[in-house]
mmCIF file of C-alpha atoms and ligand atoms in Angstrom:
data_model
loop_
_atom_site.group_PDB
_atom_site.id
_atom_site.type_symbol
_atom_site.label_atom_id
_atom_site.label_comp_id
_atom_site.label_asym_id
_atom_site.label_seq_id
_atom_site.Cartn_x
_atom_site.Cartn_y
_atom_site.Cartn_z
ATOM 1 C CA UNK A 29 0.170 -0.016 -0.028
ATOM 2 C CA UNK A 30 1.351 3.445 -1.224
ATOM 3 C CA UNK A 31 0.746 6.382 0.914
ATOM 4 C CA UNK A 32 -1.904 4.375 2.839
ATOM 5 C CA UNK A 33 -3.164 5.920 6.571
ATOM 6 C CA UNK A 34 -1.595 3.897 8.977
ATOM 7 C CA UNK A 35 -5.270 1.551 10.808
ATOM 8 C CA UNK A 36 -3.254 1.215 13.789
ATOM 9 C CA UNK A 37 -5.896 0.531 16.865
ATOM 10 C CA UNK A 38 -6.272 2.797 19.329
ATOM 11 C CA UNK A 39 -5.163 3.270 22.752
ATOM 12 C CA UNK A 40 -7.789 4.522 25.480
ATOM 13 C CA UNK A 41 -7.546 4.906 29.143
ATOM 14 C CA UNK A 42 -9.158 4.496 31.495
ATOM 15 C CA UNK A 43 -8.805 6.630 34.982
ATOM 16 C CA UNK A 44 -10.322 7.590 38.090
ATOM 17 C CA UNK A 45 -10.418 6.908 42.139
ATOM 18 C CA UNK A 46 -11.279 3.713 43.476
ATOM 19 C CA UNK A 47 -14.718 1.885 43.056
ATOM 20 C CA UNK A 48 -15.183 4.973 40.115
ATOM 21 C CA UNK A 49 -16.278 1.615 37.541
ATOM 22 C CA UNK A 50 -13.085 1.618 35.629
ATOM 23 C CA UNK A 51 -13.022 -2.225 35.596
ATOM 24 C CA UNK A 52 -16.622 -2.907 34.530
ATOM 25 C CA UNK A 53 -16.682 -0.207 31.835
ATOM 26 C CA UNK A 54 -13.082 -1.519 30.590
ATOM 27 C CA UNK A 55 -14.792 -4.899 29.771
ATOM 28 C CA UNK A 56 -17.910 -3.562 28.890
ATOM 29 C CA UNK A 57 -16.048 -1.277 25.928
ATOM 30 C CA UNK A 58 -14.099 -4.096 24.860
ATOM 31 C CA UNK A 59 -17.075 -6.337 24.556
ATOM 32 C CA UNK A 60 -18.926 -3.515 22.906
ATOM 33 C CA UNK A 61 -15.942 -3.121 20.607
ATOM 34 C CA UNK A 62 -15.972 -6.557 19.402
ATOM 35 C CA UNK A 63 -18.967 -7.368 18.382
ATOM 36 C CA UNK A 64 -18.894 -4.053 16.308
ATOM 37 C CA UNK A 65 -16.060 -6.167 14.417
ATOM 38 C CA UNK A 66 -13.347 -3.782 15.780
ATOM 39 C CA UNK A 67 -10.193 -6.016 17.282
ATOM 40 C CA UNK A 68 -9.813 -5.019 21.125
ATOM 41 C CA UNK A 69 -8.014 -5.947 23.985
ATOM 42 C CA UNK A 70 -8.033 -5.128 27.735
ATOM 43 C CA UNK A 71 -4.888 -4.584 29.742
ATOM 44 C CA UNK A 72 -4.158 -2.965 33.269
ATOM 45 C CA UNK A 73 -1.978 -1.782 35.419
ATOM 46 C CA UNK A 74 -0.036 -2.155 37.210
ATOM 47 C CA UNK A 75 -0.247 -5.905 35.515
ATOM 48 C CA UNK A 76 0.407 -8.086 38.366
ATOM 49 C CA UNK A 77 1.337 -11.302 36.251
ATOM 50 C CA UNK A 78 5.044 -10.474 35.496
ATOM 51 C CA UNK A 79 8.204 -10.443 37.604
ATOM 52 C CA UNK A 80 7.700 -6.641 38.351
ATOM 53 C CA UNK A 81 4.283 -6.997 38.911
ATOM 54 C CA UNK A 82 4.609 -9.573 41.362
ATOM 55 C CA UNK A 83 6.928 -7.251 43.296
ATOM 56 C CA UNK A 84 4.300 -4.345 42.927
ATOM 57 C CA UNK A 85 1.476 -6.560 44.031
ATOM 58 C CA UNK A 86 3.171 -7.965 47.028
ATOM 59 C CA UNK A 87 3.748 -3.941 48.465
ATOM 60 C CA UNK A 88 0.142 -3.443 47.310
ATOM 61 C CA UNK A 89 -1.226 -6.123 50.018
ATOM 62 C CA UNK A 90 1.426 -5.147 52.522
ATOM 63 C CA UNK A 91 3.517 -8.550 52.252
ATOM 64 C CA UNK A 92 6.445 -6.305 51.724
ATOM 65 C CA UNK A 93 7.540 -2.882 52.030
ATOM 66 C CA UNK A 94 9.389 -1.035 49.396
ATOM 67 C CA UNK A 95 10.770 2.767 49.471
ATOM 68 C CA UNK A 96 8.898 4.859 47.863
ATOM 69 C CA UNK A 97 11.048 6.587 45.142
ATOM 70 C CA UNK A 98 11.437 2.513 44.631
ATOM 71 C CA UNK A 99 7.985 1.308 44.406
ATOM 72 C CA UNK A 100 7.390 5.002 41.710
ATOM 73 C CA UNK A 101 9.760 3.607 39.487
ATOM 74 C CA UNK A 102 8.783 -0.436 39.271
ATOM 75 C CA UNK A 103 5.419 1.133 38.475
ATOM 76 C CA UNK A 104 6.506 2.805 35.544
ATOM 77 C CA UNK A 105 8.791 -0.294 34.973
ATOM 78 C CA UNK A 106 6.258 -2.212 34.625
ATOM 79 C CA UNK A 107 4.554 -0.264 32.140
ATOM 80 C CA UNK A 108 7.969 0.252 29.887
ATOM 81 C CA UNK A 109 7.990 -3.697 29.685
ATOM 82 C CA UNK A 110 4.978 -4.149 28.382
ATOM 83 C CA UNK A 111 5.272 -1.019 25.587
ATOM 84 C CA UNK A 112 6.796 -3.434 23.383
ATOM 85 C CA UNK A 113 3.653 -5.402 23.357
ATOM 86 C CA UNK A 114 1.722 -2.861 23.415
ATOM 87 C CA UNK A 115 2.884 -1.268 20.012
ATOM 88 C CA UNK A 116 2.841 -4.703 18.371
ATOM 89 C CA UNK A 117 -0.733 -4.694 18.856
ATOM 90 C CA UNK A 118 -1.833 -0.899 18.432
ATOM 91 C CA UNK A 119 0.261 -1.220 14.977
ATOM 92 C CA UNK A 120 -1.765 -4.717 14.085
ATOM 93 C CA UNK A 121 -4.899 -2.529 14.003
ATOM 94 C CA UNK A 122 -5.696 -3.756 17.553
ATOM 95 C CA UNK A 123 -7.319 -0.750 20.367
ATOM 96 C CA UNK A 124 -6.378 -1.454 23.596
ATOM 97 C CA UNK A 125 -8.642 -0.638 26.255
ATOM 98 C CA UNK A 126 -6.494 0.272 29.454
ATOM 99 C CA UNK A 127 -7.407 0.161 32.885
ATOM 100 C CA UNK A 128 -4.830 2.489 34.621
ATOM 101 C CA UNK A 129 -1.790 3.922 33.286
ATOM 102 C CA UNK A 130 0.646 6.369 34.340
ATOM 103 C CA UNK A 131 -1.945 8.763 35.645
ATOM 104 C CA UNK A 132 -2.327 6.635 38.143
ATOM 105 C CA UNK A 133 1.035 6.251 38.625
ATOM 106 C CA UNK A 134 1.709 10.110 39.205
ATOM 107 C CA UNK A 135 -1.518 10.855 40.888
ATOM 108 C CA UNK A 136 -0.933 8.109 43.797
ATOM 109 C CA UNK A 137 3.100 8.405 44.534
ATOM 110 C CA UNK A 138 2.622 12.337 44.148
ATOM 111 C CA UNK A 139 -0.497 11.924 46.842
ATOM 112 C CA UNK A 140 2.646 11.266 49.351
ATOM 113 C CA UNK A 141 4.805 13.525 50.922
ATOM 114 C CA UNK A 142 7.638 15.404 48.987
ATOM 115 C CA UNK A 143 7.051 14.122 45.685
ATOM 116 C CA UNK A 144 6.339 16.795 43.340
ATOM 117 C CA UNK A 145 4.256 15.949 40.021
ATOM 118 C CA UNK A 146 7.159 16.879 37.948
ATOM 119 C CA UNK A 147 9.729 14.269 39.507
ATOM 120 C CA UNK A 148 6.746 11.829 39.408
ATOM 121 C CA UNK A 149 5.970 12.043 35.510
ATOM 122 C CA UNK A 150 9.820 11.507 34.321
ATOM 123 C CA UNK A 151 9.796 8.154 34.051
ATOM 124 C CA UNK A 152 7.119 7.749 32.330
ATOM 125 C CA UNK A 153 7.656 10.396 29.763
ATOM 126 C CA UNK A 154 7.983 8.996 26.160
ATOM 127 C CA UNK A 155 4.950 6.210 26.852
ATOM 128 C CA UNK A 156 2.803 5.353 23.831
ATOM 129 C CA UNK A 157 0.517 8.550 24.498
ATOM 130 C CA UNK A 158 -3.227 7.549 24.844
ATOM 131 C CA UNK A 159 -5.601 9.162 22.325
ATOM 132 C CA UNK A 160 -8.252 9.197 24.984
ATOM 133 C CA UNK A 161 -8.152 10.032 28.660
ATOM 134 C CA UNK A 162 -11.310 9.004 30.509
ATOM 135 C CA UNK A 163 -11.820 10.026 33.696
ATOM 136 C CA UNK A 164 -14.589 8.333 35.790
ATOM 137 C CA UNK A 165 -15.554 11.131 37.610
ATOM 138 C CA UNK A 166 -16.730 10.057 41.037
ATOM 139 C CA UNK A 167 -17.431 11.653 44.761
ATOM 140 C CA UNK A 168 -15.846 10.437 47.415
ATOM 141 C CA UNK A 169 -18.972 9.751 49.227
ATOM 142 C CA UNK A 170 -20.614 8.143 46.261
ATOM 143 C CA UNK A 171 -17.972 6.412 45.712
ATOM 144 C CA UNK A 172 -18.328 4.557 49.776
ATOM 145 C CA UNK A 173 -21.655 3.898 49.046
ATOM 146 C CA UNK A 174 -20.414 1.064 46.712
ATOM 147 C CA UNK A 175 -19.251 -0.779 49.338
ATOM 148 C CA UNK A 176 -16.488 -1.236 52.289
ATOM 149 C CA UNK A 177 -12.212 -0.005 51.316
ATOM 150 C CA UNK A 178 -10.467 -3.249 51.257
ATOM 151 C CA UNK A 179 -7.564 -3.668 52.657
ATOM 152 C CA UNK A 180 -4.720 -2.987 50.122
ATOM 153 C CA UNK A 181 -2.477 -0.278 50.843
ATOM 154 C CA UNK A 182 -3.709 3.493 49.546
ATOM 155 C CA UNK A 183 -7.446 1.801 50.417
ATOM 156 C CA UNK A 184 -8.223 5.317 52.859
ATOM 157 C CA UNK A 185 -10.043 8.052 51.933
ATOM 158 C CA UNK A 186 -7.818 10.717 52.995
ATOM 159 C CA UNK A 187 -5.716 9.360 50.515
ATOM 160 C CA UNK A 188 -8.113 8.809 47.915
ATOM 161 C CA UNK A 189 -9.070 12.628 47.989
ATOM 162 C CA UNK A 190 -5.142 13.733 47.785
ATOM 163 C CA UNK A 191 -5.070 11.246 44.797
ATOM 164 C CA UNK A 192 -8.424 13.146 43.482
ATOM 165 C CA UNK A 193 -7.017 16.571 43.568
ATOM 166 C CA UNK A 194 -3.350 15.282 42.252
ATOM 167 C CA UNK A 195 -5.572 13.577 39.339
ATOM 168 C CA UNK A 196 -7.292 17.083 38.953
ATOM 169 C CA UNK A 197 -3.725 19.231 38.321
ATOM 170 C CA UNK A 198 -2.904 16.281 35.485
ATOM 171 C CA UNK A 199 -6.374 17.072 33.684
ATOM 172 C CA UNK A 200 -5.416 20.607 32.862
ATOM 173 C CA UNK A 201 -2.779 19.237 30.429
ATOM 174 C CA UNK A 202 -4.235 20.140 27.049
ATOM 175 C CA UNK A 203 -1.642 18.116 25.056
ATOM 176 C CA UNK A 204 -3.795 15.020 25.871
ATOM 177 C CA UNK A 205 -7.338 14.221 24.959
ATOM 178 C CA UNK A 206 -9.502 13.924 28.658
ATOM 179 C CA UNK A 207 -13.036 13.662 28.592
ATOM 180 C CA UNK A 208 -14.601 13.635 32.622
ATOM 181 C CA UNK A 209 -17.344 11.280 32.466
ATOM 182 C CA UNK A 210 -20.237 11.574 35.119
ATOM 183 C CA UNK A 211 -19.180 8.334 37.330
ATOM 184 C CA UNK A 212 -22.319 8.464 39.196
ATOM 185 C CA UNK A 213 -24.650 7.786 36.435
ATOM 186 C CA UNK A 214 -25.593 4.194 35.633
ATOM 187 C CA UNK A 215 -23.428 1.274 34.508
ATOM 188 C CA UNK A 216 -25.396 1.540 30.822
ATOM 189 C CA UNK A 217 -25.735 5.276 30.745
ATOM 190 C CA UNK A 218 -21.913 5.751 30.569
ATOM 191 C CA UNK A 219 -20.800 2.839 28.943
ATOM 192 C CA UNK A 220 -22.718 4.386 25.827
ATOM 193 C CA UNK A 221 -21.076 7.934 26.298
ATOM 194 C CA UNK A 222 -17.935 5.801 26.604
ATOM 195 C CA UNK A 223 -18.274 4.135 23.726
ATOM 196 C CA UNK A 224 -19.099 7.537 21.818
ATOM 197 C CA UNK A 225 -16.311 9.416 22.782
ATOM 198 C CA UNK A 226 -14.250 5.823 21.657
ATOM 199 C CA UNK A 227 -15.595 5.578 18.453
ATOM 200 C CA UNK A 228 -14.603 9.043 17.909
ATOM 201 C CA UNK A 229 -11.101 8.216 18.982
ATOM 202 C CA UNK A 230 -10.784 5.157 17.000
ATOM 203 C CA UNK A 231 -11.328 6.553 14.164
ATOM 204 C CA UNK A 232 -9.177 9.825 14.684
ATOM 205 C CA UNK A 233 -6.616 7.458 15.476
ATOM 206 C CA UNK A 234 -6.555 5.487 12.301
ATOM 207 C CA UNK A 235 -4.620 8.479 10.230
ATOM 208 C CA UNK A 236 -2.418 9.309 13.295
ATOM 209 C CA UNK A 237 1.185 7.763 14.636
ATOM 210 C CA UNK A 238 1.333 6.664 17.907
ATOM 211 C CA UNK A 239 1.954 9.930 20.229
ATOM 212 C CA UNK A 240 4.522 10.067 23.148
ATOM 213 C CA UNK A 241 3.390 10.757 26.107
ATOM 214 C CA UNK A 242 4.244 14.534 27.892
ATOM 215 C CA UNK A 243 6.709 14.701 25.284
HETATM 216 P P1 LIG B 928 -12.967 0.372 39.796
HETATM 217 O O1 LIG B 928 -12.297 -0.523 38.655
HETATM 218 O O2 LIG B 928 -12.765 1.733 39.213
HETATM 219 O O3 LIG B 928 -12.297 0.519 41.016
HETATM 220 P P2 LIG B 928 -15.476 -1.306 39.760
HETATM 221 O O4 LIG B 928 -15.386 -1.327 38.311
HETATM 222 O O5 LIG B 928 -14.683 -2.648 40.074
HETATM 223 O O6 LIG B 928 -14.440 -0.007 39.719
HETATM 224 O O7 LIG B 928 -15.958 -1.198 40.268
HETATM 225 C C1 LIG B 928 -16.677 -1.101 41.498
HETATM 226 C C2 LIG B 928 -17.524 -1.801 42.497
HETATM 227 O O8 LIG B 928 -18.960 -0.549 42.154
HETATM 228 C C3 LIG B 928 -18.459 -2.507 41.652
HETATM 229 O O9 LIG B 928 -19.221 -3.419 43.188
HETATM 230 C C4 LIG B 928 -19.045 -2.422 40.854
HETATM 231 O O10 LIG B 928 -20.470 -3.396 40.505
HETATM 232 C C5 LIG B 928 -19.836 -1.430 41.410
HETATM 233 N N1 LIG B 928 -20.734 -0.503 40.061
HETATM 234 C C6 LIG B 928 -19.846 -0.063 39.012
HETATM 235 N N2 LIG B 928 -20.095 0.845 38.014
HETATM 236 C C7 LIG B 928 -21.094 1.849 38.777
HETATM 237 C C8 LIG B 928 -22.420 2.245 38.715
HETATM 238 N N3 LIG B 928 -22.285 2.982 37.432
HETATM 239 N N4 LIG B 928 -23.354 2.393 39.594
HETATM 240 C C9 LIG B 928 -23.450 1.688 40.275
HETATM 241 N N5 LIG B 928 -22.436 0.730 41.046
HETATM 242 C C10 LIG B 928 -21.394 0.449 40.063
HETATM 243 P P1 LIG B 929 -6.347 -1.747 41.492
HETATM 244 O O1 LIG B 929 -5.008 -3.103 40.837
HETATM 245 O O2 LIG B 929 -6.988 -1.993 42.521
HETATM 246 O O3 LIG B 929 -6.286 -0.660 39.967
HETATM 247 O O4 LIG B 929 -4.825 -1.450 42.229
HETATM 248 N N1 LIG B 929 -1.290 2.813 41.206
HETATM 249 C C1 LIG B 929 -1.607 1.901 39.805
HETATM 250 C C2 LIG B 929 0.404 3.114 41.730
HETATM 251 O O5 LIG B 929 0.474 3.539 42.401
HETATM 252 N N2 LIG B 929 0.715 3.773 40.073
HETATM 253 C C3 LIG B 929 0.635 3.561 39.493
HETATM 254 O O6 LIG B 929 1.540 3.238 38.370
HETATM 255 C C4 LIG B 929 -0.697 2.541 38.985
HETATM 256 C C5 LIG B 929 -0.720 1.941 38.123
HETATM 257 C C6 LIG B 929 -3.342 2.288 42.191
HETATM 258 C C7 LIG B 929 -3.944 -0.914 42.091
HETATM 259 C C8 LIG B 929 -3.425 0.266 42.955
HETATM 260 O O7 LIG B 929 -1.846 1.046 42.572
HETATM 261 C C9 LIG B 929 -2.261 2.138 42.229
HETATM 262 C C10 LIG B 929 -4.187 1.431 42.817
#
């Protein structure tokens, strides 16, 4: 094919506070895309199945302690180790629907004392840039009604409130296609809205190269 479009898949990221419905919506989006004949796959970060992912998982389950900078870099490394696979899929035309990405990385670490947004962003600079970042916005009180916090690290309401503030800072970046969604709506309403944004992003991405995050 000469001078043909890229026809690559889109990189779609879902972000939001704990229990906003990210996992529920990622699964529904992948299923809907597949049913409409578009190749799509789900990914999640952290990916706990790799060697680095297992270290992260033990940390989140409080089975191990890691120094704060160290664990931040591990979360980033866990994304970088999957970049070759992500690029391969995208170039094959597969749309990737990703549950959390570098935005969670920055929001969670920078909610700890002594961590600037800039320092937290730097290891993730140059990752494949999402074509769409859906932020599932949910008030902390509404999130609480969806059930108790689990026993994992970071699962407490004061920390989550600071995390939300950091997400809000990241959303001011106009170089990214942020779409804020009201996550208090029903699962079906949210899905329709997310599907519409995704269809637009997929069409746009087809004729564009993969971008570089925060570069
Ligand atoms: P996250 O991945 O953001 O933590 P989940 O998709 O795991 O969120 O959903 C958290 C909980 O909230 C689950 O019990 C899920 O069934 C419920 N839930 C998800 N979406 C909604 C919604 N739109 N309205 C009410 N409850 C929801
Ligand atoms: P879940 O598996 O329930 O989504 O929880 N986190 C995530 C970070 O601190 N840094 C990161 O880079 C990422 C991707 C968010 C995972 C927990 O890990 C946090 C909640």
